[in-house]
Amino acid sequence: MKGNAVGDITIMVVILMAIMTLMTPASSSSTIVSIESASVPAGQSVTLSLMVKGADEPISSAWLVLSYDPAICMVTSVEEGQFDLFETTIDNEKGELNIIGYGIEGLSAYFRIADITFKTMKEGDCELGITILELKNNKGDSVHAKSGNGSLTAKAPPSDEEGVTKPTPTITPTPTPAEPSPSPPISPSPALTTTPSLSPIATATPIPAPLIPSASKVIVHIGNFSVAEGKSCNAAIIIKNIDESGVSRADIVLEFNPSVVKIESAGRSEFNQFAWDVPSEGKVKMFAFGARVKGDIKFAELKLRATGKENESSELGLEVKRLKDGNNHDIPFEVENGCLLITQSKAIPALNVFETIAVTAGLYFVIRLRRRE
């Protein structure tokens, strides 16, 4: 009997532990993207901080959308926080603020994304909602985070008439008008209404719309290069065929064989802001903001060094993560990858001792023969 009781108790303990394990909530991410809350009189401005709290790993990129009620408040200015690259787009008609930031080294723990200044227009409560479109670490992996929404309350402004005695208005009596004498009724005479003759409706012939040729597709291009072993060359990444909408943002990754090619530097971009990082061997990440041009633009100029052997080659593969126009819309594009080939070095090969003696002896006999002649 005791054995059966112990067995039953053991089974019950195991079942209880399994139930407790299932009921225990899964650990959630401690990373929170939040904005402060405030209450101000209507018509005044206030600045609120947009923060990342409790980031366990370095955050290298963020793309957020802050929504608000445009009938109650509007965004008047945005001051960048601790990211190395920063860009914002304010749309007070929709009540949306787009924020994009990049950190080359990555930011962790607690850091400030931006300080946002709001101006209240009328009384009311406005929720400040945060939508996280992108949050990535240094490896380019997505980081799970929660949104900590805020609120902005526009109170009634203080009355300027408090404590002031209002004057009593003077009431002026209105005289009663005399009743008019009755006049004899006038018999109405019928009015003749002429009906206009209907003219036939002319049918308009639709004018065919002119055929507008479609614009050429945007191309992200890097060329083919040949360089001697141990030497360097410059390679430009060009964005071609940009239309009137321009290009405001580009995120591009270049992949290559690290045993053949080494990236020594990147820069000389025609964008207003440019940054680059090497997250791992054989890969370089590049970010650029601020250009809204038409035609072709140089995204970056790279200095490549041939570290491999003669006749070795490496593909220069482009991966376009994001390409946005001046209205923050995605741009359709095509990619033209390149290649780097290592050629024979033009340097004179070094001679060993025996080869040097043989060459010297040969030159000596040639000189002796010419003297005899």
Coordinates of C-alpha atoms in Angstrom, one line a residue:
M1 CA 0.0 0.0 0.0
K2 CA 2.8 2.4 0.9
G3 CA 4.4 1.8 -2.5
N4 CA 1.2 2.7 -4.3
A5 CA 0.7 5.8 -2.3
V6 CA 4.3 7.0 -3.0
G7 CA 3.8 6.4 -6.7
D8 CA 0.5 8.3 -6.7
I9 CA 2.1 11.2 -4.9
T10 CA 5.0 11.3 -7.4
I11 CA 2.7 11.3 -10.3
M12 CA 0.6 14.1 -8.8
V13 CA 3.8 16.2 -8.2
V14 CA 5.0 15.7 -11.8
I15 CA 1.6 16.7 -13.1
L16 CA 1.5 19.8 -10.8
M17 CA 5.0 20.9 -12.0
A18 CA 3.9 20.5 -15.6
I19 CA 0.8 22.6 -15.0
M20 CA 2.9 25.3 -13.3
T21 CA 5.4 25.3 -16.2
L22 CA 2.6 25.8 -18.7
M23 CA 1.0 28.6 -16.6
T24 CA 4.3 30.5 -16.2
P25 CA 4.4 33.4 -18.7
A26 CA 7.2 33.4 -21.2
S27 CA 9.9 35.9 -20.6
S28 CA 9.3 39.0 -22.7
S29 CA 11.7 41.5 -24.1
S30 CA 12.8 44.3 -21.7
T31 CA 13.4 46.7 -24.5
I32 CA 10.8 49.6 -24.6
V33 CA 10.5 52.5 -27.0
S34 CA 8.5 55.2 -25.1
I35 CA 7.7 58.9 -25.2
E36 CA 6.9 61.2 -22.3
S37 CA 3.5 62.5 -21.4
A38 CA 2.6 66.1 -20.6
S39 CA -0.3 68.5 -19.8
V40 CA -0.1 72.1 -21.0
P41 CA -2.5 75.0 -21.6
A42 CA -3.9 75.1 -25.1
G43 CA -1.9 77.3 -27.4
Q44 CA 1.4 76.6 -25.7
S45 CA 4.4 74.3 -26.7
V46 CA 6.1 71.5 -24.9
T47 CA 9.1 69.3 -25.7
L48 CA 9.0 65.5 -25.1
S49 CA 11.8 63.0 -25.3
L50 CA 11.5 59.8 -27.3
M51 CA 13.6 57.1 -25.6
V52 CA 14.8 53.5 -25.8
K53 CA 14.9 51.9 -22.4
G54 CA 16.4 48.6 -21.3
A55 CA 18.1 47.6 -24.6
D56 CA 20.1 44.4 -23.8
E57 CA 22.0 44.5 -27.1
P58 CA 23.4 47.4 -29.1
I59 CA 20.7 49.0 -31.4
S60 CA 22.2 50.0 -34.8
S61 CA 19.0 51.1 -36.6
A62 CA 15.5 52.3 -35.9
W63 CA 12.5 53.3 -38.0
L64 CA 9.5 54.6 -36.0
V65 CA 6.3 56.3 -36.7
L66 CA 4.8 58.6 -34.0
S67 CA 1.0 59.3 -34.5
Y68 CA -1.0 62.1 -32.9
D69 CA -4.3 64.0 -33.3
P70 CA -3.6 66.9 -35.7
A71 CA -6.8 68.7 -34.5
I72 CA -5.3 69.0 -31.0
C73 CA -1.5 69.4 -31.6
M74 CA 1.2 69.7 -34.2
V75 CA 4.9 68.9 -34.4
T76 CA 6.9 72.1 -34.8
S77 CA 10.5 70.8 -34.5
V78 CA 12.5 67.6 -33.9
E79 CA 16.0 67.6 -32.4
E80 CA 18.1 64.5 -33.1
G81 CA 19.3 62.3 -30.2
Q82 CA 22.2 59.9 -29.9
F83 CA 22.1 58.2 -33.3
D84 CA 25.0 59.0 -35.8
L85 CA 22.6 59.4 -38.7
F86 CA 19.1 60.9 -38.3
E87 CA 16.2 61.9 -40.5
T88 CA 12.6 62.9 -39.9
T89 CA 9.5 63.6 -42.0
I90 CA 6.7 65.6 -40.4
D91 CA 3.2 65.3 -41.8
N92 CA 0.9 67.5 -39.6
E93 CA -2.1 66.9 -41.9
K94 CA -2.1 63.2 -41.2
G95 CA -0.7 63.5 -37.7
E96 CA 2.4 61.4 -38.4
L97 CA 6.1 61.8 -37.6
N98 CA 8.5 59.4 -39.3
I99 CA 11.9 59.0 -37.6
I100 CA 14.9 57.0 -39.0
G101 CA 18.2 56.7 -37.1
Y102 CA 21.4 54.7 -37.5
G103 CA 24.2 54.1 -35.0
I104 CA 27.5 53.0 -36.4
E105 CA 28.7 51.4 -33.1
G106 CA 25.2 50.6 -31.8
L107 CA 23.5 52.1 -28.7
S108 CA 22.4 50.0 -25.7
A109 CA 20.8 50.3 -22.3
Y110 CA 19.1 53.8 -22.2
F111 CA 19.5 56.3 -25.0
R112 CA 17.6 59.2 -26.5
I113 CA 16.2 58.9 -30.1
A114 CA 14.8 62.5 -30.4
D115 CA 13.4 65.5 -28.6
I116 CA 10.0 66.4 -30.2
T117 CA 8.4 69.8 -29.7
F118 CA 4.6 69.9 -29.9
K119 CA 2.3 73.0 -30.1
T120 CA -1.3 72.6 -28.8
M121 CA -4.1 74.3 -30.7
K122 CA -7.2 73.6 -28.7
E123 CA -8.4 71.8 -25.6
G124 CA -8.4 68.0 -25.6
D125 CA -6.6 64.8 -24.9
C126 CA -4.2 63.4 -27.6
E127 CA -2.6 60.0 -27.5
L128 CA 1.0 59.8 -28.7
G129 CA 1.2 56.4 -30.4
I130 CA 4.5 54.7 -31.3
T131 CA 4.7 52.2 -34.2
I132 CA 8.0 50.3 -34.5
L133 CA 8.6 49.5 -38.1
E134 CA 12.3 48.5 -37.7
L135 CA 14.6 48.0 -34.7
K136 CA 17.8 46.0 -35.5
N137 CA 21.1 45.2 -33.7
N138 CA 24.6 45.4 -35.0
K139 CA 24.3 42.1 -36.8
G140 CA 21.2 43.3 -38.7
D141 CA 18.8 41.0 -36.7
S142 CA 15.5 42.4 -35.6
V143 CA 15.1 43.3 -31.9
H144 CA 11.8 42.7 -30.3
A145 CA 10.6 45.7 -28.3
K146 CA 7.4 47.1 -26.7
S147 CA 5.9 50.4 -27.4
G148 CA 5.3 52.8 -24.5
N149 CA 2.7 55.3 -25.8
G150 CA 2.4 58.7 -24.2
S151 CA -0.3 61.4 -24.0
L152 CA -0.5 65.2 -24.4
T153 CA -3.4 67.0 -22.7
A154 CA -4.3 70.6 -23.8
K155 CA -6.0 72.3 -20.9
A156 CA -8.1 75.4 -20.9
P157 CA -6.0 78.5 -20.8
P158 CA -6.2 80.6 -17.6
S159 CA -8.9 83.3 -17.8
D160 CA -7.6 86.8 -18.0
E161 CA -10.9 88.2 -16.5
E162 CA -10.6 86.5 -13.1
G163 CA -10.9 89.1 -10.2
V164 CA -12.1 91.9 -12.6
T165 CA -15.6 93.3 -11.9
K166 CA -17.6 93.3 -15.1
P167 CA -19.6 96.5 -15.8
T168 CA -23.3 96.2 -15.7
P169 CA -24.7 96.8 -19.2
T170 CA -27.2 99.7 -19.6
I171 CA -30.6 98.4 -20.9
T172 CA -32.2 100.8 -23.4
P173 CA -35.9 100.2 -23.9
T174 CA -37.1 99.5 -27.4
P175 CA -40.0 101.6 -28.5
T176 CA -43.1 99.7 -29.7
P177 CA -43.8 100.5 -33.4
A178 CA -47.2 101.8 -34.3
E179 CA -49.5 99.4 -36.1
P180 CA -49.8 100.2 -39.9
S181 CA -53.2 101.1 -41.3
P182 CA -54.8 98.3 -43.2
S183 CA -54.6 98.6 -47.0
P184 CA -57.0 97.1 -49.4
P185 CA -56.1 93.6 -50.8
I186 CA -54.6 93.5 -54.2
S187 CA -55.8 90.8 -56.4
P188 CA -52.9 88.9 -58.0
S189 CA -52.6 88.8 -61.8
P190 CA -51.4 85.7 -63.4
A191 CA -47.9 85.9 -64.8
L192 CA -47.1 84.3 -68.1
T193 CA -43.9 82.1 -68.0
T194 CA -42.4 81.4 -71.4
T195 CA -40.9 78.0 -71.8
P196 CA -37.5 78.1 -73.6
S197 CA -37.1 75.9 -76.6
L198 CA -34.8 72.9 -76.0
S199 CA -31.7 72.9 -78.1
P200 CA -30.2 69.5 -79.0
I201 CA -27.3 68.4 -76.6
A202 CA -24.0 68.4 -78.4
T203 CA -22.0 65.2 -77.7
A204 CA -18.4 65.9 -76.8
T205 CA -15.8 63.8 -78.6
P206 CA -13.3 62.6 -76.0
I207 CA -9.7 63.6 -76.7
P208 CA -7.4 60.7 -76.4
A209 CA -4.8 61.0 -73.7
P210 CA -1.3 61.3 -75.1
L211 CA 1.0 58.3 -74.6
I212 CA 3.6 59.1 -72.0
P213 CA 6.6 56.8 -72.1
S214 CA 7.3 55.2 -68.8
A215 CA 10.4 56.3 -67.0
S216 CA 13.5 54.1 -67.0
K217 CA 13.8 52.0 -63.9
V218 CA 16.3 53.0 -61.3
I219 CA 19.5 51.0 -61.4
V220 CA 22.0 50.5 -58.5
H221 CA 25.3 49.8 -60.3
I222 CA 28.9 48.8 -59.4
G223 CA 31.4 48.1 -62.2
N224 CA 34.0 45.5 -63.0
F225 CA 37.6 46.1 -62.0
S226 CA 41.0 44.5 -62.5
V227 CA 43.9 45.3 -60.2
A228 CA 47.4 43.9 -59.7
E229 CA 48.1 41.7 -56.6
G230 CA 48.6 43.8 -53.5
K231 CA 47.4 47.0 -55.2
S232 CA 44.3 49.1 -54.7
C233 CA 41.6 50.7 -56.9
N234 CA 38.6 52.9 -56.4
A235 CA 35.1 51.5 -57.1
A236 CA 32.0 53.7 -57.2
I237 CA 28.4 52.6 -56.5
I238 CA 26.1 54.7 -58.7
I239 CA 22.3 55.1 -58.5
K240 CA 21.1 55.8 -62.0
N241 CA 17.9 57.0 -63.7
I242 CA 16.4 58.9 -60.7
D243 CA 13.2 60.8 -61.7
E244 CA 11.7 64.0 -60.4
S245 CA 10.7 62.4 -57.1
G246 CA 14.4 62.2 -56.2
V247 CA 16.0 59.8 -53.8
S248 CA 16.1 60.6 -50.1
R249 CA 17.4 57.5 -48.4
A250 CA 19.4 54.4 -49.5
D251 CA 20.5 51.4 -47.4
I252 CA 22.9 49.2 -49.4
V253 CA 25.1 46.2 -48.4
L254 CA 28.1 45.1 -50.5
E255 CA 29.2 41.5 -50.2
F256 CA 32.6 40.1 -51.4
N257 CA 35.1 37.4 -50.9
P258 CA 37.3 38.5 -48.0
S259 CA 40.2 36.3 -49.0
V260 CA 40.4 38.1 -52.4
V261 CA 39.3 41.7 -51.6
K262 CA 39.6 44.0 -48.6
I263 CA 37.6 47.3 -48.1
E264 CA 40.0 49.9 -47.0
S265 CA 37.6 52.9 -46.9
A266 CA 34.2 54.1 -48.1
G267 CA 33.0 57.7 -48.5
R268 CA 32.9 60.6 -51.0
S269 CA 29.1 60.2 -51.3
E270 CA 27.0 62.8 -53.0
F271 CA 24.3 62.3 -50.3
N272 CA 24.2 64.9 -47.5
Q273 CA 24.9 62.2 -44.9
F274 CA 26.8 58.9 -45.3
A275 CA 28.0 56.2 -42.9
W276 CA 29.4 52.7 -43.3
D277 CA 30.2 49.8 -41.1
V278 CA 31.8 46.3 -41.4
P279 CA 29.5 43.9 -39.4
S280 CA 31.4 40.8 -40.5
E281 CA 34.1 39.6 -42.9
G282 CA 33.1 40.0 -46.6
K283 CA 30.3 42.5 -45.9
V284 CA 30.0 46.3 -45.6
K285 CA 26.8 48.1 -44.7
M286 CA 26.3 51.7 -46.0
F287 CA 23.6 54.2 -45.2
A288 CA 22.9 57.6 -46.9
F289 CA 20.4 60.3 -46.4
G290 CA 19.4 63.7 -47.8
A291 CA 19.8 63.7 -51.6
R292 CA 16.8 64.6 -53.7
V293 CA 18.3 64.9 -57.2
K294 CA 17.4 63.8 -60.7
G295 CA 19.5 61.7 -62.9
D296 CA 22.5 59.8 -61.5
I297 CA 24.1 60.1 -58.1
K298 CA 27.2 58.6 -56.5
F299 CA 26.1 56.6 -53.5
A300 CA 29.7 55.8 -52.3
E301 CA 33.2 55.4 -53.5
L302 CA 35.1 52.4 -52.1
K303 CA 38.8 51.8 -51.9
L304 CA 39.4 48.1 -52.7
R305 CA 42.7 46.3 -52.1
A306 CA 43.5 43.0 -53.9
T307 CA 44.6 40.7 -51.1
G308 CA 44.3 37.4 -53.1
K309 CA 46.5 35.8 -55.7
E310 CA 46.9 36.3 -59.4
N311 CA 43.8 35.3 -61.5
E312 CA 41.6 35.1 -58.4
S313 CA 38.4 37.0 -58.6
S314 CA 35.5 38.0 -56.3
E315 CA 32.0 39.0 -57.1
L316 CA 30.9 42.5 -55.8
G317 CA 27.3 41.8 -54.9
L318 CA 24.9 44.6 -54.0
E319 CA 21.9 44.1 -51.8
V320 CA 19.6 47.1 -51.6
K321 CA 17.8 47.0 -48.3
R322 CA 15.8 50.1 -48.8
L323 CA 15.5 52.9 -51.5
K324 CA 13.1 55.8 -50.8
D325 CA 12.2 58.8 -52.9
G326 CA 11.6 62.4 -51.7
N327 CA 8.0 61.4 -50.6
N328 CA 9.3 58.5 -48.5
H329 CA 7.9 56.0 -51.0
D330 CA 9.7 52.8 -52.1
I331 CA 11.6 53.1 -55.4
P332 CA 11.5 50.1 -57.8
F333 CA 15.0 49.3 -58.8
E334 CA 17.3 46.8 -60.5
V335 CA 20.8 45.8 -59.4
E336 CA 23.9 45.5 -61.5
N337 CA 26.6 43.6 -59.6
G338 CA 30.3 43.8 -60.4
C339 CA 33.5 41.8 -60.2
L340 CA 37.2 42.3 -59.2
L341 CA 39.9 40.3 -60.9
I342 CA 43.5 40.1 -59.7
T343 CA 46.0 40.5 -62.5
Q344 CA 49.7 39.8 -62.8
S345 CA 51.9 42.3 -61.0
K346 CA 54.1 44.5 -63.2
A347 CA 56.9 44.4 -60.7
I348 CA 60.3 42.9 -61.8
P349 CA 60.5 39.4 -60.2
A350 CA 63.3 39.0 -57.7
L351 CA 66.3 36.7 -58.7
N352 CA 68.0 34.3 -56.5
V353 CA 71.8 34.0 -56.1
F354 CA 72.4 31.4 -58.9
E355 CA 70.1 33.4 -61.4
T356 CA 72.0 36.6 -60.6
I357 CA 75.4 34.9 -61.2
A358 CA 74.2 33.4 -64.5
V359 CA 72.8 36.7 -65.7
T360 CA 76.0 38.5 -64.8
A361 CA 78.2 35.9 -66.5
G362 CA 76.1 36.1 -69.6
L363 CA 76.5 39.8 -69.8
Y364 CA 80.2 39.5 -69.3
F365 CA 80.7 37.1 -72.2
V366 CA 78.5 39.3 -74.5
I367 CA 80.7 42.3 -73.7
R368 CA 83.9 40.3 -74.3
L369 CA 82.7 39.1 -77.7
R370 CA 81.8 42.6 -78.8
R371 CA 85.3 43.9 -77.8
R372 CA 87.0 41.2 -79.9
E373 CA 85.0 42.1 -83.0

